[in-house]
CSV table of C-alpha atoms in Angstrom, one decimal:
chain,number,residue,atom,x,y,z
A,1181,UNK,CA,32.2,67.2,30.3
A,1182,UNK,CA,30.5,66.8,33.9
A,1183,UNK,CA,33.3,69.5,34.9
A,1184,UNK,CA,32.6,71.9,32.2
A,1185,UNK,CA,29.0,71.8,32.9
A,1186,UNK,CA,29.8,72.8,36.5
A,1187,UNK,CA,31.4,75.7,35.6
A,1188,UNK,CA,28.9,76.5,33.5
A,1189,UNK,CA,26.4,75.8,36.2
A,1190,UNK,CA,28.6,78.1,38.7
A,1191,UNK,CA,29.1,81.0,36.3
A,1192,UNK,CA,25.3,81.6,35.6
A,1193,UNK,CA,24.7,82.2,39.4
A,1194,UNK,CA,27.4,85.1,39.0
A,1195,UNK,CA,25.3,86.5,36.1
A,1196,UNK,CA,21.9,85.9,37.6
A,1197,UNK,CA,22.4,87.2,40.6
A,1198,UNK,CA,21.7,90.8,41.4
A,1199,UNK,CA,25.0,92.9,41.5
A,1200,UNK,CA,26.0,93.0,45.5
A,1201,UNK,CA,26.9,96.6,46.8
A,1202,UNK,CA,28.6,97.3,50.6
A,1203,UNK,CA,25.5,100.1,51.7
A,1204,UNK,CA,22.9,97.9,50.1
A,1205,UNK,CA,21.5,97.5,54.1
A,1206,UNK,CA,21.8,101.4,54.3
A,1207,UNK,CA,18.4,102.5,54.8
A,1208,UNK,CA,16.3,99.0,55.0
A,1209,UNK,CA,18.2,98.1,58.2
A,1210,UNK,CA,21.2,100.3,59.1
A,1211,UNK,CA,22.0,98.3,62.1
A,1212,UNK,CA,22.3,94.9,60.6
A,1213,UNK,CA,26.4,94.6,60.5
A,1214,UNK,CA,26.0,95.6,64.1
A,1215,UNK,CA,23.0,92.9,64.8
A,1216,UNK,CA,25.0,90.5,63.9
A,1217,UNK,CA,28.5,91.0,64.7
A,1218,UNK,CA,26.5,90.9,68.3
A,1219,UNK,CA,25.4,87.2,67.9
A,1220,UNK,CA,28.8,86.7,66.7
A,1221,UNK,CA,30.8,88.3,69.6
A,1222,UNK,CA,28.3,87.0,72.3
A,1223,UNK,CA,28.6,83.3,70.5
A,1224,UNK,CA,32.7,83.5,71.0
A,1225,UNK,CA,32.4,84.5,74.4
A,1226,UNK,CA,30.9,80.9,75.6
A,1227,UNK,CA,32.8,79.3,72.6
A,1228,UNK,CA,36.0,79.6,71.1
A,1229,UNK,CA,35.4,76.9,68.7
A,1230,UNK,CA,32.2,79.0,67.2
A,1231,UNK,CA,34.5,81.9,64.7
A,1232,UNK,CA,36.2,78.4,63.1
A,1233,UNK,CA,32.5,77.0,62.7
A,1234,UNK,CA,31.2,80.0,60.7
A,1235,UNK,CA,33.9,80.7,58.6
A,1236,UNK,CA,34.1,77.1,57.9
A,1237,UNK,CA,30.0,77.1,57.1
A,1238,UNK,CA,30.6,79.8,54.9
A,1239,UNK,CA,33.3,78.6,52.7
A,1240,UNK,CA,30.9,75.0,52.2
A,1241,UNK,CA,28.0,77.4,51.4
A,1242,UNK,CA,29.7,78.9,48.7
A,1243,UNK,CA,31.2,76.1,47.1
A,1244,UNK,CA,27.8,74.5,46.2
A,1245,UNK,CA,25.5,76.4,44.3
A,1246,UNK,CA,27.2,80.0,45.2
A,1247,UNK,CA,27.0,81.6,48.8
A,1248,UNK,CA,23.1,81.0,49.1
A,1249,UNK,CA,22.7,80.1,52.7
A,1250,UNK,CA,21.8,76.5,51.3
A,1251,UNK,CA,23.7,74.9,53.9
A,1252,UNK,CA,21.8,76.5,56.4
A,1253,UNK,CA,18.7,75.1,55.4
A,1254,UNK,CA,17.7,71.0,56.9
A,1255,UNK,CA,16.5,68.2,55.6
A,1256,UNK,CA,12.7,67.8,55.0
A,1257,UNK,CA,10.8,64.6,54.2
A,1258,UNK,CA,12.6,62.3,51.3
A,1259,UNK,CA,15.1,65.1,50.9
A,1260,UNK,CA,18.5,65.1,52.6
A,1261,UNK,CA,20.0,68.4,52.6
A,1262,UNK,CA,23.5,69.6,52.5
A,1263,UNK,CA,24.3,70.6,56.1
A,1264,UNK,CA,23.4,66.4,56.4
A,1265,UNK,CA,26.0,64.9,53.6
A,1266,UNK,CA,29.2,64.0,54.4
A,1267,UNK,CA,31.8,66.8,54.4
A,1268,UNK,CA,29.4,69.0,56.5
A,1269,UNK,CA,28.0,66.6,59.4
A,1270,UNK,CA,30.6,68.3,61.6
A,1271,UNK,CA,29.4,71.7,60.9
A,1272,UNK,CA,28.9,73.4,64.1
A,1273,UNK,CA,27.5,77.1,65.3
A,1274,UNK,CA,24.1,77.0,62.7
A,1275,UNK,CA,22.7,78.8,66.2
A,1276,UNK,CA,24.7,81.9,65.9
A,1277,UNK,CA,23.3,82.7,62.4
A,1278,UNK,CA,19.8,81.7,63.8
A,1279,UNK,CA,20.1,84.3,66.4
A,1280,UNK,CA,21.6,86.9,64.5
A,1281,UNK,CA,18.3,86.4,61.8
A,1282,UNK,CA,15.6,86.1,65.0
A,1283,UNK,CA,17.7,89.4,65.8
A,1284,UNK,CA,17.7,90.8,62.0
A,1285,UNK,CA,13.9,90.1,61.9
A,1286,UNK,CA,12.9,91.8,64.9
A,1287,UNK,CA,14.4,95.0,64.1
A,1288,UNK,CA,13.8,94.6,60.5
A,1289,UNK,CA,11.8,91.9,59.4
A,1290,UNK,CA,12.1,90.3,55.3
A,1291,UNK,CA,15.3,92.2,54.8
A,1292,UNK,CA,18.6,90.6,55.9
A,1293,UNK,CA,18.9,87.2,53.7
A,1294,UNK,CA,20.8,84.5,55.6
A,1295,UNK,CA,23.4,84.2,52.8
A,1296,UNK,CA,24.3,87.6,54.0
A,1297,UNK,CA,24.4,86.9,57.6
A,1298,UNK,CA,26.6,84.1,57.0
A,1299,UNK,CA,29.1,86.0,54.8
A,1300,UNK,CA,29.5,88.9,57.4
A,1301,UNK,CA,29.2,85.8,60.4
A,1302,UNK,CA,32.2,84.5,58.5
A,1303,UNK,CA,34.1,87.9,58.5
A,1304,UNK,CA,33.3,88.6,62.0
A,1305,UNK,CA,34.5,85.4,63.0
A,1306,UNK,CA,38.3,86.1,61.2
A,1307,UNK,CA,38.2,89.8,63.1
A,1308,UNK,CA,37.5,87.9,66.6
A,1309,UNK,CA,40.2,85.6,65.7
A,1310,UNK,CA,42.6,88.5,65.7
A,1311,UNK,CA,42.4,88.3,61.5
A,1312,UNK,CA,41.6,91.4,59.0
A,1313,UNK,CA,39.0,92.9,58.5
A,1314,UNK,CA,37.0,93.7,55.3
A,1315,UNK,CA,33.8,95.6,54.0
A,1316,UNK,CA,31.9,92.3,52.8
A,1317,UNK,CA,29.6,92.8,49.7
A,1318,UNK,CA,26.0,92.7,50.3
A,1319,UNK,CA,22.5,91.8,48.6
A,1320,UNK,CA,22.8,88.4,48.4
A,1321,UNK,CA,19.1,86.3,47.9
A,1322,UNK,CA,18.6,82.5,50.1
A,1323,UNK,CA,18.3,79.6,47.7
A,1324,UNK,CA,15.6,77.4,48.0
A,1325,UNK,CA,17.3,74.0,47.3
A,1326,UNK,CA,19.9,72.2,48.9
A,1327,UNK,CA,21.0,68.1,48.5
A,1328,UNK,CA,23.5,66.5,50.6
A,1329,UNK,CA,24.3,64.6,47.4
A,1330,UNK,CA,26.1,68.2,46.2
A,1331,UNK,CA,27.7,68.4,48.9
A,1332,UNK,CA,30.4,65.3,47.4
A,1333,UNK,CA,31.6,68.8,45.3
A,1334,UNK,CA,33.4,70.2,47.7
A,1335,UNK,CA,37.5,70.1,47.9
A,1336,UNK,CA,38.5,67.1,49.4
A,1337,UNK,CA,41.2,67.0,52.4
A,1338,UNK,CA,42.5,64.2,50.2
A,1339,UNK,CA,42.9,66.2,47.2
A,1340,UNK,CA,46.5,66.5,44.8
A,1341,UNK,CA,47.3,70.4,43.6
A,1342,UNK,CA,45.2,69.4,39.9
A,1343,UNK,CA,42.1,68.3,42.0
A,1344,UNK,CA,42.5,71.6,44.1
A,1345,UNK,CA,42.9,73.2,40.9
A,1346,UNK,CA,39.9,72.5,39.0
A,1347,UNK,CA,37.4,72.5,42.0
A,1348,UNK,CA,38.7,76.3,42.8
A,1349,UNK,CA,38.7,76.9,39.3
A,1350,UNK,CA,35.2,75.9,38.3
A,1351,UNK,CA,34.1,78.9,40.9
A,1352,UNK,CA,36.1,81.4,38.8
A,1353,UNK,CA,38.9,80.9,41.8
A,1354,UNK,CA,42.4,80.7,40.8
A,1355,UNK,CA,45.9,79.4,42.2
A,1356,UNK,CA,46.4,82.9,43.9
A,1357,UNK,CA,42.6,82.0,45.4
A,1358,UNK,CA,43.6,78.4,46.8
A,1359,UNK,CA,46.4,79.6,48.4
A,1360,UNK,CA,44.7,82.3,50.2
A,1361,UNK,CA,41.6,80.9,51.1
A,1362,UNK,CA,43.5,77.9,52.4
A,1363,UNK,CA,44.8,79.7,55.4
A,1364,UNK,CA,41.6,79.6,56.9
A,1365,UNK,CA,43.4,76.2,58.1
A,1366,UNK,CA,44.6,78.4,60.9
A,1367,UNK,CA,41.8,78.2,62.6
A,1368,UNK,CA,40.1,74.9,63.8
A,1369,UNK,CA,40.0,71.3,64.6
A,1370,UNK,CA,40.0,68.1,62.4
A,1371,UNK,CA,38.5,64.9,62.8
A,1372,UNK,CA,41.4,61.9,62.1
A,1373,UNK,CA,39.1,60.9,59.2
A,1374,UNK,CA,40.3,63.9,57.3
A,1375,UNK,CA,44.2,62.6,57.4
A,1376,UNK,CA,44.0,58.7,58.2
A,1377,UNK,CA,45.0,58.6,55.0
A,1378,UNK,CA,48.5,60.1,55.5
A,1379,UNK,CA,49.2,57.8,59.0
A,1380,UNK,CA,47.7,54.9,58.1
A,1381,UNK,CA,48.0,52.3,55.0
A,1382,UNK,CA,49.3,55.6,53.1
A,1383,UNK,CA,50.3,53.0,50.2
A,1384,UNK,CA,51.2,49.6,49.1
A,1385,UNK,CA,55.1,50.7,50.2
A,1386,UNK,CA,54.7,52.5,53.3
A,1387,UNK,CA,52.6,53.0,56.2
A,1388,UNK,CA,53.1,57.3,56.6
A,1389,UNK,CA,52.8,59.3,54.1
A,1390,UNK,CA,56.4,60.1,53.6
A,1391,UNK,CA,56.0,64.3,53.3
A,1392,UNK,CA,55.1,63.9,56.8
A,1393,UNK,CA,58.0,65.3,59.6
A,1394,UNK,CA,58.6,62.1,61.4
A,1395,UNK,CA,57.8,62.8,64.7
A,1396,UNK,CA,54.9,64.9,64.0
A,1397,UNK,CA,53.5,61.8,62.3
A,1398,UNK,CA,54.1,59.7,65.1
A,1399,UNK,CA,52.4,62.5,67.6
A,1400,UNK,CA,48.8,61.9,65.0
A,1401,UNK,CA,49.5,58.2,65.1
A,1402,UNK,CA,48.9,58.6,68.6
A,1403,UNK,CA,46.0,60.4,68.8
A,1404,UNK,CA,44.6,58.4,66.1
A,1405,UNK,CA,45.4,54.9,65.9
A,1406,UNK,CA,44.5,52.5,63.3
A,1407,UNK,CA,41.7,51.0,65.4
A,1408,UNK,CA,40.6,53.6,67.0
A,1409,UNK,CA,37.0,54.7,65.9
A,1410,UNK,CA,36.2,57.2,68.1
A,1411,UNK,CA,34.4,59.6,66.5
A,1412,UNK,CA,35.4,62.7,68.0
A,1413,UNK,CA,38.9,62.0,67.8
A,1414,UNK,CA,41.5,64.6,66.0
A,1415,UNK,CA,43.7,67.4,66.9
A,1416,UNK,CA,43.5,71.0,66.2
A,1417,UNK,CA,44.2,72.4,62.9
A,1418,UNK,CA,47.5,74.5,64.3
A,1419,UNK,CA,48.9,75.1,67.6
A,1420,UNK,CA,47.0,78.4,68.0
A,1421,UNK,CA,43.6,77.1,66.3
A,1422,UNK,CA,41.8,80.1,67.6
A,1423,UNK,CA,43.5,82.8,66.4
A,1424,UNK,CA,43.7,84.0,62.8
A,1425,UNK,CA,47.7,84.2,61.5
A,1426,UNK,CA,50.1,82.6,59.3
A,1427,UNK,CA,50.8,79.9,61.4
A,1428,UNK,CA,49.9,77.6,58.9
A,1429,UNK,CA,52.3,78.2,56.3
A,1430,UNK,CA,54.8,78.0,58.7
A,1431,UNK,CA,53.9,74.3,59.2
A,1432,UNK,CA,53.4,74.0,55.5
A,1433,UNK,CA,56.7,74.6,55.0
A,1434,UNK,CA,57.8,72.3,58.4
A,1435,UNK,CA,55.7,69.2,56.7
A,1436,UNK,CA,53.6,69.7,59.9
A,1437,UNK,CA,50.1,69.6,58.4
A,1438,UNK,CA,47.5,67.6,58.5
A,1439,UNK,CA,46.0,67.1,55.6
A,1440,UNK,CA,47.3,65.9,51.8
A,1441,UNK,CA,45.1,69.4,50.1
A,1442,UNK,CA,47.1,71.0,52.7
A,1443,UNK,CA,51.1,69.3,51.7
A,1444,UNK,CA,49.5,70.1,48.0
A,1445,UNK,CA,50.2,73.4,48.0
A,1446,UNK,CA,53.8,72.7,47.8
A,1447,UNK,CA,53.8,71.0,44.5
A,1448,UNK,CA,52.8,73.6,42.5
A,1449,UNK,CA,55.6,76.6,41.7
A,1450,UNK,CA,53.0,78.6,42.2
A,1451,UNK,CA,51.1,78.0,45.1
A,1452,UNK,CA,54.6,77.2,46.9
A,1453,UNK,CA,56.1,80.4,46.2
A,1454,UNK,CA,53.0,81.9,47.9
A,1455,UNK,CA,53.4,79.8,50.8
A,1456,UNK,CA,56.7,80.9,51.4
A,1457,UNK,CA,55.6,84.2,51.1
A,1458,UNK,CA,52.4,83.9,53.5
A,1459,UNK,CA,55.0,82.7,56.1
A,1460,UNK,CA,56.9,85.4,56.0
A,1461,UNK,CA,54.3,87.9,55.9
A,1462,UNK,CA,51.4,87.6,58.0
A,1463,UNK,CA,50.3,91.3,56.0
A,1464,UNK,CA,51.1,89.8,52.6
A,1465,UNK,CA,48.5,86.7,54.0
A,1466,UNK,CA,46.0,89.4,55.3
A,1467,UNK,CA,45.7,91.2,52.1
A,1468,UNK,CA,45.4,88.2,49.7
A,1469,UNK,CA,43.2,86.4,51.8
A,1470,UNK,CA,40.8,89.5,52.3
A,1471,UNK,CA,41.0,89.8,48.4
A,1472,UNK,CA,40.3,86.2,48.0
A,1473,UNK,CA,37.4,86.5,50.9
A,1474,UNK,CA,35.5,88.9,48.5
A,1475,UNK,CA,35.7,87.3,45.5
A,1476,UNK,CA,34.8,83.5,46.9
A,1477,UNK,CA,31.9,85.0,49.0
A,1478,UNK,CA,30.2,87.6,45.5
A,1479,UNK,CA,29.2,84.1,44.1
A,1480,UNK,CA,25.5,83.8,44.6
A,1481,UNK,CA,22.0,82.6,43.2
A,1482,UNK,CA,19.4,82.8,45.5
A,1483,UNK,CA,16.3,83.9,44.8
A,1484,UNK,CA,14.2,84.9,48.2
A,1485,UNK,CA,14.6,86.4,51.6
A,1486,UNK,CA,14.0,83.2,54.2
A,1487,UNK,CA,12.0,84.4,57.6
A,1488,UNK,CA,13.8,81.2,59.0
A,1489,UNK,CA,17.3,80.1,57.9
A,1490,UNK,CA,16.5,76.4,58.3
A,1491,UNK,CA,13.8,76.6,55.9
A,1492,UNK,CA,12.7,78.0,52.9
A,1493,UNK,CA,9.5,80.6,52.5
């Protein structure tokens, strides 16, 4: 029942929301694209780390409460808001789409929601990466609440292929959508919190998860032993974390991934006969995951321009 009502809850932002069109900047602020692939561009430059920040930002954004720049926005007084609850304290790069809006308001102030500057931050951060690029939908509105206690609805890195399932299907996402979106694994760095659970005390039989290639778990049980609580500790998402290819299907299919949402996708016909053909094709990923980019990011239900990301009007 609590999922149905999700969906329910998800789908009437689609209908709500004003229809999104790709000139709707066309004569209120031509230059915005340009404003803030600048912020973008100039952010990379100092920080290779910042184009798997924003894409990351953008997907937690959209999976709670539609793309509404509600992550963006911080806590205030006996409120705790998303960008502080679990999943999303190691969001990083919230001052490149603060930049790219002090920018946006300067040339044309009230007009460029954040949602929007996220979503095209997030596209601009796959084309930097050496990834596609794609004419993102625009006209999205800021929403004016956010609770870190949503944020608990976001795909886990712990999740089986039904969990994956019905969180990406409750969006209006489907298998052909999971499998897509997921290769934003390419780019990145994880935390050992996010796949303990596959080195460590994986059950009551065996220590490792046993999907894992051997000595690829041993290489994470190094960097992350059991009684080590750093809390920066973890390794990059793929060998080349800061470019955007199919490396990660590759390592899908090598059992060289790091988390379980990630080893998932291989037991499901579906979603591994799409793996197999993502690591084979780095044009067949392009295309699916530019087609999946779109339709992820055209959920929205805001309902204001903010003059400041980090809070509402």
């Amino acid at each position: 029942m609590a999922a149905l009502l999700s969906s329910l809850l998800i789908f009437s932002f689609l209908s709500l929301g004003a229809p999104l069109s790709s000139n709707y900047y066309q004569k209120t602020c031509p230059n915005a694209e340009s404003i803030i692939r600048k912020a973008v561009t100039d952010a990379t430059k100092n920080d290779k780390t910042a184009p798997a920040g924003l894409l990351r930002m953008h997907f937690h954004d959209c999976f709670i409460r539609g793309c509404d720049g509600s992550v963006l926005l911080k806590s205030k007084g006996k409120n705790t808001a998303e960008k502080d609850g679990p999943p999303n304290v190691s969001l990083h790069a919230f001052y490149v789409i603060d930049n790219a809006k002090k920018a946006l308001e300067s040339a044309c102030p009230g007009v460029v929601s954040c949602a929007d500057i996220l979503a095209l931050a997030a596209r601009d951060a796959v084309v930097l990466s050496g990834g596609p690029s794609w004419e993102v939908p625009k006209g999205r509105k800021d929403g004016r609440t956010s609770k870190a206690s949503e944020s608990t609805q976001l795909p886990a890195p712990t999740f089986n292929i039904a969990q994956l399932q019905q969180s990406f299907s409750q969006r209006g996402l489907s298998l052909e959508d999971l499998a897509a979106l997921s290769g934003a694994h390419t780019l990145g760095f994880s935390h050992c919190s996010s796949f303990n659970n596959r080195i460590h005390n994986f059950n009551s039989t065996t220590d490792i998860d046993p999907s894992l290639q051997p000595s690829f778990a041993a290489s994470l049980r190094r960097v992350c032993p059991a009684k080590n609580n750093a809390k920066n500790a973890g390794v990059p998402m793929d060998p080349s974390s800061t470019t955007f290819d199919n490396t990660y299907y590759k390592l899908i299919l090598q059992q060289k991934v790091l988390f379980s949402s990630d080893n998932a996708l291989l037991s499901s016909p579906k979603t591994r006969s799409l793996v197999s053909k993502f690591a084979s094709s780095k044009d067949a990923f392009s295309k699916a995951f530019v087609k999946s980019m779109i339709k992820m990011s055209s959920i929205n239900g805001g309902q204001e321009i903010r003059k400041d990301c980090r809070v509402v009007n």
